[in-house]
Each structure stands twice: as structure tokens, then as C-alpha cells.
Short mmCIF file of C-alpha atoms and ligand atoms in Angstrom, two decimals:
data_model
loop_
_atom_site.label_atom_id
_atom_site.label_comp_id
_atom_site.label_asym_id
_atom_site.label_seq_id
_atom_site.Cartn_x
_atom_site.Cartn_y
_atom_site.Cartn_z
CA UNK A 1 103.96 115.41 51.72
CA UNK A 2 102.82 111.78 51.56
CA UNK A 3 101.13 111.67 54.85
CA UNK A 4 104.26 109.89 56.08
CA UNK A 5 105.65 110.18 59.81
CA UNK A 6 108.11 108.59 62.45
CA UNK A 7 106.53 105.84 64.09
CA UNK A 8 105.88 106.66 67.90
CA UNK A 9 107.17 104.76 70.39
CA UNK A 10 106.29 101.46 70.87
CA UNK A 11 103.88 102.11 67.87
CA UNK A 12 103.69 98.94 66.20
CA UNK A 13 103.39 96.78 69.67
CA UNK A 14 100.73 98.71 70.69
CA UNK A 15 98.46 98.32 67.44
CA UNK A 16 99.43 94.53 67.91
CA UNK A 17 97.99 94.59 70.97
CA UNK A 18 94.85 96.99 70.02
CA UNK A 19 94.24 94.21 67.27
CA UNK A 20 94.10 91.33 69.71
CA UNK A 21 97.45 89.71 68.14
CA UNK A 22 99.00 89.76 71.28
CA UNK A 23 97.57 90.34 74.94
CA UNK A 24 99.48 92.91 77.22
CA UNK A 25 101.63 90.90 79.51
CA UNK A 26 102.96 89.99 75.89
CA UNK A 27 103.23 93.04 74.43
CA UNK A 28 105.20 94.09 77.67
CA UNK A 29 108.13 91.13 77.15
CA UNK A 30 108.60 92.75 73.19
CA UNK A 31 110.55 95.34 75.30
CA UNK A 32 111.79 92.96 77.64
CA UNK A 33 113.22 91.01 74.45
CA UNK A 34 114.69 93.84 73.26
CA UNK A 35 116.58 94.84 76.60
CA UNK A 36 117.46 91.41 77.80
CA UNK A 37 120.92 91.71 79.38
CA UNK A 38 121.65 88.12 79.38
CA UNK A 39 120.58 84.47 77.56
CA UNK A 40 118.18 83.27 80.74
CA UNK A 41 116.36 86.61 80.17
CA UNK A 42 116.34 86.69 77.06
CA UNK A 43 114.61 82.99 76.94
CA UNK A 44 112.06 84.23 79.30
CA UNK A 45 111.08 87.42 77.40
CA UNK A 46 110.31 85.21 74.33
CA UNK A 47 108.44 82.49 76.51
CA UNK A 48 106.32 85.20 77.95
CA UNK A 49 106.02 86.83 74.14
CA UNK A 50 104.92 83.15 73.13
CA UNK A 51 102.21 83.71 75.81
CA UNK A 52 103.77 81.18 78.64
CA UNK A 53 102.43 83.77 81.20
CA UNK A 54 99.73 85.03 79.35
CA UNK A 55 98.19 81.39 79.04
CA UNK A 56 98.48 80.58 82.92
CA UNK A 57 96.65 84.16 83.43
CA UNK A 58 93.68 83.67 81.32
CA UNK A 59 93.71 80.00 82.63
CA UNK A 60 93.42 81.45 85.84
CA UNK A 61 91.29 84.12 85.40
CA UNK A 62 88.42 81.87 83.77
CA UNK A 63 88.43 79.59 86.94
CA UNK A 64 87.67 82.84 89.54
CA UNK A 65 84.92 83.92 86.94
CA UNK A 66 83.16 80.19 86.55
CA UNK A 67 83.41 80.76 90.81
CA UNK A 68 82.33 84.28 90.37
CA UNK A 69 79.22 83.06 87.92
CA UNK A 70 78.65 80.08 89.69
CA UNK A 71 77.89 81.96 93.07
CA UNK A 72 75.67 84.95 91.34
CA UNK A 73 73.49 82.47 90.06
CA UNK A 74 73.64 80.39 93.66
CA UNK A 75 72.71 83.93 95.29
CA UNK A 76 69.56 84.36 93.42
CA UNK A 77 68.11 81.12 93.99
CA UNK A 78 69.20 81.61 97.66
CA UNK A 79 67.07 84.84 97.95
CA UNK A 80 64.14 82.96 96.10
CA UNK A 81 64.47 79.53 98.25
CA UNK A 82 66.23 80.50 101.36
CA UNK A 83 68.48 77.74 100.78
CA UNK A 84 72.01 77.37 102.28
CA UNK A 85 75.19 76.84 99.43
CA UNK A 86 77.22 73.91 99.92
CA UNK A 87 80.33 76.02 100.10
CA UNK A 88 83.61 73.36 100.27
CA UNK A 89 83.86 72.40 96.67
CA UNK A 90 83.90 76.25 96.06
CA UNK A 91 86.92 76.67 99.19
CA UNK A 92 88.94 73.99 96.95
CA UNK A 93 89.22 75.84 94.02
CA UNK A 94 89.64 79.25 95.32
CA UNK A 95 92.30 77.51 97.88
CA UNK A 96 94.08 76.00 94.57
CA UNK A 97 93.77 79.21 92.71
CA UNK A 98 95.45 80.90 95.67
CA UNK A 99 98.12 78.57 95.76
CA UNK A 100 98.77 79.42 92.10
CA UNK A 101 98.68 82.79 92.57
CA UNK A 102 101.18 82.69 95.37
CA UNK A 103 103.48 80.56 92.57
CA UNK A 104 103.92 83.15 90.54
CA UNK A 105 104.47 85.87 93.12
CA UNK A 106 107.19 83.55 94.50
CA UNK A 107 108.51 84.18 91.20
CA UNK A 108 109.26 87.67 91.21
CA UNK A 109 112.26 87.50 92.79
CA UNK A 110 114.32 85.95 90.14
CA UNK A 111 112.14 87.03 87.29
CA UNK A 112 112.89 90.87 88.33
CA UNK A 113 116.66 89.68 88.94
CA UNK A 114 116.48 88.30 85.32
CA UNK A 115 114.85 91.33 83.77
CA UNK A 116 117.21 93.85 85.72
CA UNK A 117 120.29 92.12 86.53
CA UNK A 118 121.52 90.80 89.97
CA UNK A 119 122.35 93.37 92.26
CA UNK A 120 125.90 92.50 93.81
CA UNK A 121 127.73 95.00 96.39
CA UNK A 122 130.89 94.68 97.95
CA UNK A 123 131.30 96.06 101.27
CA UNK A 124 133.96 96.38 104.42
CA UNK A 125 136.20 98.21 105.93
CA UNK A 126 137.81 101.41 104.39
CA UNK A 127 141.22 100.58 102.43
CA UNK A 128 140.77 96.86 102.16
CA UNK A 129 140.57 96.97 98.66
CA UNK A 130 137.43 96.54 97.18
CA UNK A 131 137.36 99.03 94.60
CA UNK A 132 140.70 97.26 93.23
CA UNK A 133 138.32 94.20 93.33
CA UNK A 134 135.31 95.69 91.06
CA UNK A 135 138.48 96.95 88.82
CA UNK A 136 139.66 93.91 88.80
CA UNK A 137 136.52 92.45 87.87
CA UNK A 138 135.52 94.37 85.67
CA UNK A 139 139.11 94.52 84.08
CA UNK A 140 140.04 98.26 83.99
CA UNK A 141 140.29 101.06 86.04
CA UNK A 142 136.73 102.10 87.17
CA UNK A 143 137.07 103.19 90.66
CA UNK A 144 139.50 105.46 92.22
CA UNK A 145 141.80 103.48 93.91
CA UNK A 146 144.25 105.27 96.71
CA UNK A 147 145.94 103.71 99.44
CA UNK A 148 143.76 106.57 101.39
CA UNK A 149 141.48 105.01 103.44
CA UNK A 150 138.14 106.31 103.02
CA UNK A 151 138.51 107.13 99.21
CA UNK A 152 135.64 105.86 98.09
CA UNK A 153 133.03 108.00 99.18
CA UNK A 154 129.81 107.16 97.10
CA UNK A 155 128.40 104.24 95.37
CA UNK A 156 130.15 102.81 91.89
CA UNK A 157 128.27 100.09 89.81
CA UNK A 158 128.88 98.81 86.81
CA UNK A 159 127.38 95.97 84.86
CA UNK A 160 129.12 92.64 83.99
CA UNK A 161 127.73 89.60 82.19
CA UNK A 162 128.33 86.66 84.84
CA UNK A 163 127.19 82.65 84.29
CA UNK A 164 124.54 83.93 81.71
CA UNK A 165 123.19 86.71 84.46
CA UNK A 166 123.47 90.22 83.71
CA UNK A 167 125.44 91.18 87.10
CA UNK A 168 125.51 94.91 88.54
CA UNK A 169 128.28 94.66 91.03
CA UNK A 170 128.56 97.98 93.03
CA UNK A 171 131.73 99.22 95.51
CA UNK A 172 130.88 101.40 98.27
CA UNK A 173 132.29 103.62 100.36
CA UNK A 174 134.36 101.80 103.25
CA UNK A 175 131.71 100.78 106.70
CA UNK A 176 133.78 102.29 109.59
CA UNK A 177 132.86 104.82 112.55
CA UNK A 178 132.76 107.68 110.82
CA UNK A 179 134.61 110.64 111.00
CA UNK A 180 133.03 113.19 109.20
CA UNK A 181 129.73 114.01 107.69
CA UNK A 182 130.58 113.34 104.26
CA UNK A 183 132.02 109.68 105.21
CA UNK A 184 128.71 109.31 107.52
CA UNK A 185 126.55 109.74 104.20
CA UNK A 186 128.72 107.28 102.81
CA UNK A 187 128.30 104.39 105.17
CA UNK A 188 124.70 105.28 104.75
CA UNK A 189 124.21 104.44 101.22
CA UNK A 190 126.78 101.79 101.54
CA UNK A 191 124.09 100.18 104.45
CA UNK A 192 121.01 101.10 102.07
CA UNK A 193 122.77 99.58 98.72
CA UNK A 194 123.54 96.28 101.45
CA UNK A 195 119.79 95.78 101.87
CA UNK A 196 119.14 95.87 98.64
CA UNK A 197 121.54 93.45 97.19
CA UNK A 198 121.01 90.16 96.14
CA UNK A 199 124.49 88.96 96.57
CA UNK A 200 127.04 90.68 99.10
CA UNK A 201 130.80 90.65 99.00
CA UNK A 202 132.24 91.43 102.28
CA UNK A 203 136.10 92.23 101.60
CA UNK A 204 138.88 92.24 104.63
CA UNK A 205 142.02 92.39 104.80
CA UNK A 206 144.48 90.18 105.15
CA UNK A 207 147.17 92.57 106.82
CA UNK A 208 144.81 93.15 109.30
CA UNK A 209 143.15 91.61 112.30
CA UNK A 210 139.31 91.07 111.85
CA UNK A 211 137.43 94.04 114.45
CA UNK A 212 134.33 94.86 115.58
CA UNK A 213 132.98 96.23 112.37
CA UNK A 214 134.00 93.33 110.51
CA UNK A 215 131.49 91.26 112.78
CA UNK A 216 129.17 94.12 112.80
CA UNK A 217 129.42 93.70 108.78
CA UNK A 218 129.45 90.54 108.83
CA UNK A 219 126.25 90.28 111.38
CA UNK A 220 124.36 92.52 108.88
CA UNK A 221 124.76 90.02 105.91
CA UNK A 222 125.15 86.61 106.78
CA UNK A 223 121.45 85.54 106.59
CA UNK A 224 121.38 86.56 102.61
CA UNK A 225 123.96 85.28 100.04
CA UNK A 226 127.31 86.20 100.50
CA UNK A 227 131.20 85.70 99.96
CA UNK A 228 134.06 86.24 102.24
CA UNK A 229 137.45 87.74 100.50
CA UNK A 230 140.63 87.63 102.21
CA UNK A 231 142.41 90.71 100.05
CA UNK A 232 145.86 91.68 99.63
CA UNK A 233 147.02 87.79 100.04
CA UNK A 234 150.61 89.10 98.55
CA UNK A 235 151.15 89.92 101.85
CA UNK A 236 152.17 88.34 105.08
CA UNK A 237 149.28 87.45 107.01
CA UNK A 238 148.74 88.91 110.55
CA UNK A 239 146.05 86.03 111.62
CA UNK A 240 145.96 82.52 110.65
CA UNK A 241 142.71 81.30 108.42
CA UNK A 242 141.62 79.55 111.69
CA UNK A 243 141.86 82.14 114.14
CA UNK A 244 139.99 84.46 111.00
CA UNK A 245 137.27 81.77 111.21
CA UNK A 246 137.12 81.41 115.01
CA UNK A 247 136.52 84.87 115.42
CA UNK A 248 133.43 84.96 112.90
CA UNK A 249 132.32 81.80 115.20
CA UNK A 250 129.98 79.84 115.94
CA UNK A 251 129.62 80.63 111.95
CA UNK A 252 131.25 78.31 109.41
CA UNK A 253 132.88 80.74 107.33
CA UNK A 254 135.36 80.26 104.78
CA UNK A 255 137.06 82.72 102.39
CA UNK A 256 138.31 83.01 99.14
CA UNK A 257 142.08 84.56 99.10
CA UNK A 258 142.56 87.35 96.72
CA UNK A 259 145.38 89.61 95.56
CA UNK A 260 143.51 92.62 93.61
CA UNK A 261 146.29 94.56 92.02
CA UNK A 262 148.63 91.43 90.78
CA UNK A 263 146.71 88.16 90.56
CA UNK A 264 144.28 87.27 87.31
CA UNK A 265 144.03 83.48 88.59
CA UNK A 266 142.78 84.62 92.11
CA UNK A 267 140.08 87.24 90.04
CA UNK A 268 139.37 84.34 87.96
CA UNK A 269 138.62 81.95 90.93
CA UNK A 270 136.51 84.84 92.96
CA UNK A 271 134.39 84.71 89.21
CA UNK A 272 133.60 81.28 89.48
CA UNK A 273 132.80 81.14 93.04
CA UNK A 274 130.72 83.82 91.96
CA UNK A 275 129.21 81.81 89.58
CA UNK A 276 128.42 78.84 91.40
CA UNK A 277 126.84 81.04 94.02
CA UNK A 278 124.53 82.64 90.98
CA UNK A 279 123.78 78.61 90.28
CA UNK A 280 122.73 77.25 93.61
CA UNK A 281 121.01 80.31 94.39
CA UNK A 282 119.06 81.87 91.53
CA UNK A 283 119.23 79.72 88.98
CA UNK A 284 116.20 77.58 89.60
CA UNK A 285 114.56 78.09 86.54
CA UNK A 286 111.88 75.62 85.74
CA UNK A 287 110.26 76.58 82.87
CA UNK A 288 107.14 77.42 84.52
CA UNK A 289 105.83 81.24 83.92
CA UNK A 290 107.23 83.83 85.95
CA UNK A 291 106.26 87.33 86.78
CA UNK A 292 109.11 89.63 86.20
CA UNK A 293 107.40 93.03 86.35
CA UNK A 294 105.82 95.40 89.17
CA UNK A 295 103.27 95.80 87.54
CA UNK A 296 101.79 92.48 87.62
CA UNK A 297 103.58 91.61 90.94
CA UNK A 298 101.08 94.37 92.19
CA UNK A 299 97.99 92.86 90.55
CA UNK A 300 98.50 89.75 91.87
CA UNK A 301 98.65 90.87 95.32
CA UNK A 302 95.60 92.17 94.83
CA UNK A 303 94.14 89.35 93.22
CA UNK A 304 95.72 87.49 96.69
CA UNK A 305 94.55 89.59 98.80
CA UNK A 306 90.69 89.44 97.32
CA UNK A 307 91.38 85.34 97.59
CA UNK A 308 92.47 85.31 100.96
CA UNK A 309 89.40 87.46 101.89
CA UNK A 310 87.11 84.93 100.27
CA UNK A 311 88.14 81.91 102.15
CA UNK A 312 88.11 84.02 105.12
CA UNK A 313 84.40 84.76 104.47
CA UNK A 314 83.88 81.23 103.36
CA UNK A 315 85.09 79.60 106.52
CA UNK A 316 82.58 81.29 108.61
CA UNK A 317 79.89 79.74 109.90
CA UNK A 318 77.14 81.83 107.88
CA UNK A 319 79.52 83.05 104.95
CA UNK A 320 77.90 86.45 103.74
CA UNK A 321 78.51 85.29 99.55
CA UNK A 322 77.39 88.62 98.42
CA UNK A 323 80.89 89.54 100.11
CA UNK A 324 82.18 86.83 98.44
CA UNK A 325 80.99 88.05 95.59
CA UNK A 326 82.27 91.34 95.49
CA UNK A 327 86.02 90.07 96.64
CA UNK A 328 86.08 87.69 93.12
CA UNK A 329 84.69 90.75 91.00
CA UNK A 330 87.27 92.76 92.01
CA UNK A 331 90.39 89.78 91.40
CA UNK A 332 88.51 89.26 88.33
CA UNK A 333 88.85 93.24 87.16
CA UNK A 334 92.25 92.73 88.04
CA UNK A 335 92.88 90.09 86.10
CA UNK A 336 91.42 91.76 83.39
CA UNK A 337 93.60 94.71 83.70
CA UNK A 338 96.61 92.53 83.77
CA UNK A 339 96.31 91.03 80.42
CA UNK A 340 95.24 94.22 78.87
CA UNK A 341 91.47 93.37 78.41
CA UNK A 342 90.05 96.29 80.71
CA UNK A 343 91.93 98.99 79.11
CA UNK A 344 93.40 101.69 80.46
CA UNK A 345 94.54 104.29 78.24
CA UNK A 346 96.53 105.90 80.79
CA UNK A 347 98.77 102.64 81.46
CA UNK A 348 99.05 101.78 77.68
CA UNK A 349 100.59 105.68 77.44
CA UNK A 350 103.42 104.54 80.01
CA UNK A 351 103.79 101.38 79.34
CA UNK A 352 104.63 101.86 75.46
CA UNK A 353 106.43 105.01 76.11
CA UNK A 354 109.29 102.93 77.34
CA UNK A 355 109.64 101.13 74.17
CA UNK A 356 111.88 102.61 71.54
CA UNK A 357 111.23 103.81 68.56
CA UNK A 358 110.29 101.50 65.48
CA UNK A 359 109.23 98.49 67.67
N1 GTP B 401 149.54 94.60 98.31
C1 GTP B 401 148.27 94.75 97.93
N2 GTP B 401 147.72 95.99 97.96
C2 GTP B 401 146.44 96.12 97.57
C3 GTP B 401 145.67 95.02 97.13
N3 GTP B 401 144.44 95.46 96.81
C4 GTP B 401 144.41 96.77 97.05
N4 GTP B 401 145.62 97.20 97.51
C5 GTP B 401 146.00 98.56 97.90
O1 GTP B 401 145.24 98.94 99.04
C6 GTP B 401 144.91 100.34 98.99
C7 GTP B 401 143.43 100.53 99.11
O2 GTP B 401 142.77 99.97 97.96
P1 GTP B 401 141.31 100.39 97.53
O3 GTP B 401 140.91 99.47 96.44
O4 GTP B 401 141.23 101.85 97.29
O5 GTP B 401 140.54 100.03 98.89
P2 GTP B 401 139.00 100.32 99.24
O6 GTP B 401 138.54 99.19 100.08
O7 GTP B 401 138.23 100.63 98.03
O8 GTP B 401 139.16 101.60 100.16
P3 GTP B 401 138.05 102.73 100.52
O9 GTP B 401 137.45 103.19 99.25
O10 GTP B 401 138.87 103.76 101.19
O11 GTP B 401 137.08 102.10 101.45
C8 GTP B 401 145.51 100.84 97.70
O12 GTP B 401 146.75 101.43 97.97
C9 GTP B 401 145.69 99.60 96.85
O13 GTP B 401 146.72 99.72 95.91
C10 GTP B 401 146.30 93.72 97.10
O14 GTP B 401 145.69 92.70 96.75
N5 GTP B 401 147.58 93.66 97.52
MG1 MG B 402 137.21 102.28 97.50
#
């Protein structure tokens, strides 16, 4: 025996970290690096491991403690002079370093879509054909197709790569009044997977006129990102595309026309209206850091929260500072615990659990 073992897991990152190489937000993106599903993620994982996010942290964090210092020192000579703090170059900066902090939580959004994919989900009425459209898709057979309606009875997802996103498009069980208690659960977890999404595909069909449900459907989506297919175009229509329209009205809808089980140009065109939807509506990538986990999307709410609390206090007319005070300590400790510098052996446990092994 030479004294040699297996490395743990996540191992090596972690005595990085414990040797001040790199901070935590940092060591976090080594796994995000390694599990990058697409090139946009990738490119943020090794910003963030080059310190993009780390650096507008710390940046931030020293600002809140020259406040923080600035008004302990203020509150002493108070109590010795009974002097009053001119308070409004100290509202400025907090205000700015609220606005900053509200930046980056903007950010989560996309940086979580980056880091785990975009959620898409197609959705409509049973037997129109959208699990023949995630087949399509996707290319092979992946869903049960039958011309039963109501065979798909629980969610299927699957992951496809999609104008340099990693894409989890899911087909769900058909939204109709249900029947039985099996089809009820169904529509359930087709409504819960709907809120979820960040894209939804709402599939009818084109052998049939549009109903209730489909407006019901359609009601339920329209104010987040969304397509409208027109399946089974290999068929003789039973409404014209304008009298389809007028009855989504006073919405301007339009569709894309699809045949699932016999048409590669149609899939190909639903693809790149796919794309272009990914483009106009996530892909606003700047450059700037961007928070991408929980973890620190739940810090900086905190760190918010304390902010807003401060200015609160600040704006009144005799602003109790000792509050103040305490509201910047405790977005300071946060800060601290974001970048790794109040350590927590607990959260370094989970956090480098997740890694695998050798990294
Ligand atoms: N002619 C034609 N038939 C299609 C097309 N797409 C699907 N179908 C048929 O329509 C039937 C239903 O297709 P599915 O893909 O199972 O429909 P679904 O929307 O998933 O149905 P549920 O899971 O029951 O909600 C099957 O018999 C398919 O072969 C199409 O583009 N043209
Ligand atoms: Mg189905």
C-alpha cells in the first residue's frame, strides 16, 4: 500500500478553491463546464470560471462594505456629537448597487435556461399528432403513436440540440374534458409541464374545426412564447387559414403547416421557426455576467431584499442607521457566502458532491 486512493468527488476543485486559486461561484462553473449541453453554455461556464461573475461580486460586495464601514464609523461620532448624517450620497450608491443587483437577477432566466436547457412542450387536443411531431423532431420513434385518441397518457421529453441551445422538448398527454381518472391526471401534468415551459407548441389539427379547448389552450399560452402547428396538412382541410385565424381573434395568429408522418421539409421548417423564436427571444446574450444557479439567485434576493430595506429606512425622515446598519451586515454575509469566503462546510459537501469523479 502506497497510501494511494480514488480521488473524491469534486476533489481537486475543491482544494482549488480551499487554496484561494479560484473563489466558489468559480469553482461551481468547473461543473457547469463539464455539463454544458450546448456552445452558449459552454462560453458562459468558462467566462464565469475566468471569474466574469466572480469579479462583478467582489466589485459589488466591497461597495456595500465601504457603505457598511462608512456608516459604523458615522454612528459613533453621532452618539459622541449628536450630529445628524447627510444621508443622500449614501441613498445613491445603495440605489446603484440595487440596480445592479436586480441586473443580475434579471439574468437568471436565461442563464438557468443555458445551464439546463430550454424547456419546450407541445400541447392540444388528443390525436392531433404531437407525439408524431416530437418523433419527428427528434427523428425516430420515441413516443407511442396510435391513431387512439388519448394515447399519450404521461409526459415524454427528450433532449435535442437546437440553434446552439440545448432544447428539452416534451409531448403530453392530449388537453380535452376528460373521461376518466387516468386521462384527468394526464391533462394535469400536461397543464403543470405548460406553466413551466419556456416555449409552448400548441398542435391542431387540420381535419378538424378549431373548439372550445383549442381557445381554452390557446387562452392559457398566448402571453408566453409560442407556435401554432396546423398538423396532418396531407389532408383536405375542413376550415380555411382565415376562418382558423378569425376564430383565435382579435389575436394575430398565424401557423406553421405540418405533415408529421411524411414531410422532412415541413419538420425542417417547424426547426427553424423554432430557431428564430430561440433568437428573438432568449438569445440576448451580452456578455455581461449572469447568474445561472439557485443558489446565488437566492443570495441575491437576499442581498435585494436587505437593499430595499435600507433605502426604505433611509428615506425616512429620522432614518434609524443602526437599522441600516444591520440590513448591509447581513447583504454583506451574504455576499460573503456567495463567493465562498464565509465557509460553510455543509454547502461545500453538496455542492462538490455533484461533481464527478477526477475533476
Ligand atoms: N395523415 C396524417 N396523419 C397523421 C399525421 N400526424 C399524425 N397522424 C396520425 O394521427 C394519429 C394520432 O397521432 P399521435 O401522434 O398519436 O397524436 P397525439 O396528438 O400524440 O395523440 P394523443 O397522445 O392521443 O393526445 C395517428 O394515427 C397518426 O398516425 C399527419 O401529419 N398526417
Ligand atoms: Mg400522443
Amino acid at each position: 500500500d502506497q497510501g494511494a486512493r480514488l480521488a473524491e468527488p469534486g476533489e481537486f476543485t475543491r482544494r482549488a478553491f480551499l487554496n484561494g486559486r479560484l473563489d466558489l461561484v468559480q469553482a461551481e462553473s468547473v461543473a457547469d463546464v463539464i455539463a454544458a449541453g450546448s456552445e452558449e453554455a459552454l462560453q458562459v461556464a468558462v467566462r464565469q470560471l475566468a471569474g466574469s461573475l466572480s469579479t462583478e461580486l467582489t466589485d459589488l460586495e466591497q461597495r456595500l462594505s465601504r457603505q457598511l464601514a462608512a456608516l459604523e464609523v458615522e454612528l459613533d461620532l453621532l452618539e459622541e456629537e449628536g450630529l445628524s448624517l447627510a444621508t443622500s450620497r449614501m441613498t445613491a450608491e445603495l440605489e446603484s448597487l440595487r440596480d445592479k443587483v436586480n441586473q443580475l437577477l434579471d439574468s437568471y432566466r436565461e442563464g438557468r435556461m443555458l445551464v439546463e436547457g430550454l424547456r419546450v412542450v407541445l400541447v392540444g387536443r388528443p390525436n392531433v399528432g404531437k407525439s408524431s411531431l416530437l418523433n419527428a423532431l427528434l427523428g425516430r420513434e420515441r413516443a407511442i403513436v396510435t391513431e387512439i385518441p388519448g394515447t399519450t397518457r404521461d409526459v415524454v421529453s427528450e433532449r435535442l440540440a437546437l440553434g446552439g441551445m440545448s432544447v428539452e422538448i416534451a409531448d403530453t398527454a392530449g388537453i380535452c374534458r376528460p373521461a376518466d381518472p387516468v386521462e384527468k391526471l394526464g391533462v394535469a401534468r400536461t397543464d403543470e409541464w405548460m406553466q413551466r415551459a419556456d416555449m409552448v407548441i400548441m398542435v391542431m389539427d387540420n381535419t378538424q374545426e378549431p373548439t372550445g379547448e383549442d381557445r381554452e389552450i390557446y387562452r392559457r399560452l398566448s402571453s408566453r412564447p409560442h407556435l401554432l402547428v396546423v398538423n396532418k396538412k396531407d389532408l383536405p382541410p375542413v376550415v380555411t387559414e382565415q376562418e382558423r385565424r378569425e376564430f383565435f381573434a382579435p389575436a394575430a395568429v398565424s401557423f406553421v403547416y405540418t405533415a408529421a408522418r411524411r414531410n422532412q421539409s415541413d419538420i425542417r421548417e417547424l426547426k427553424e421557426k423554432l430557431r428564430e423564436m430561440i433568437d428573438r427571444e432568449f438569445k440576448k446574450f451580452s456578455g455581461a455576467p449572469m447568474v445561472c444557479h439557485l443558489r446565488h439567485k437566492l443570495l441575491l434576493e437576499d442581498i435585494q431584499g436587505c437593499l430595499e430595506r435600507s433605502l426604505r429606512l433611509l428615506a425616512g425622515s429620522r432614518p434609524l442607521l443602526d437599522m441600516v446598519a444591520e440590513e448591509l451586515g447581513q447583504a454583506r454575509l451574504a455576499f460573503l457566502e456567495l463567493t465562498g469566503r464565509r465557509r460553510d462546510e455543509d454547502l461545500l459537501d453538496t455542492i462538490f458532491a455533484n461533481f464527478c469523479v477526477g475533476k
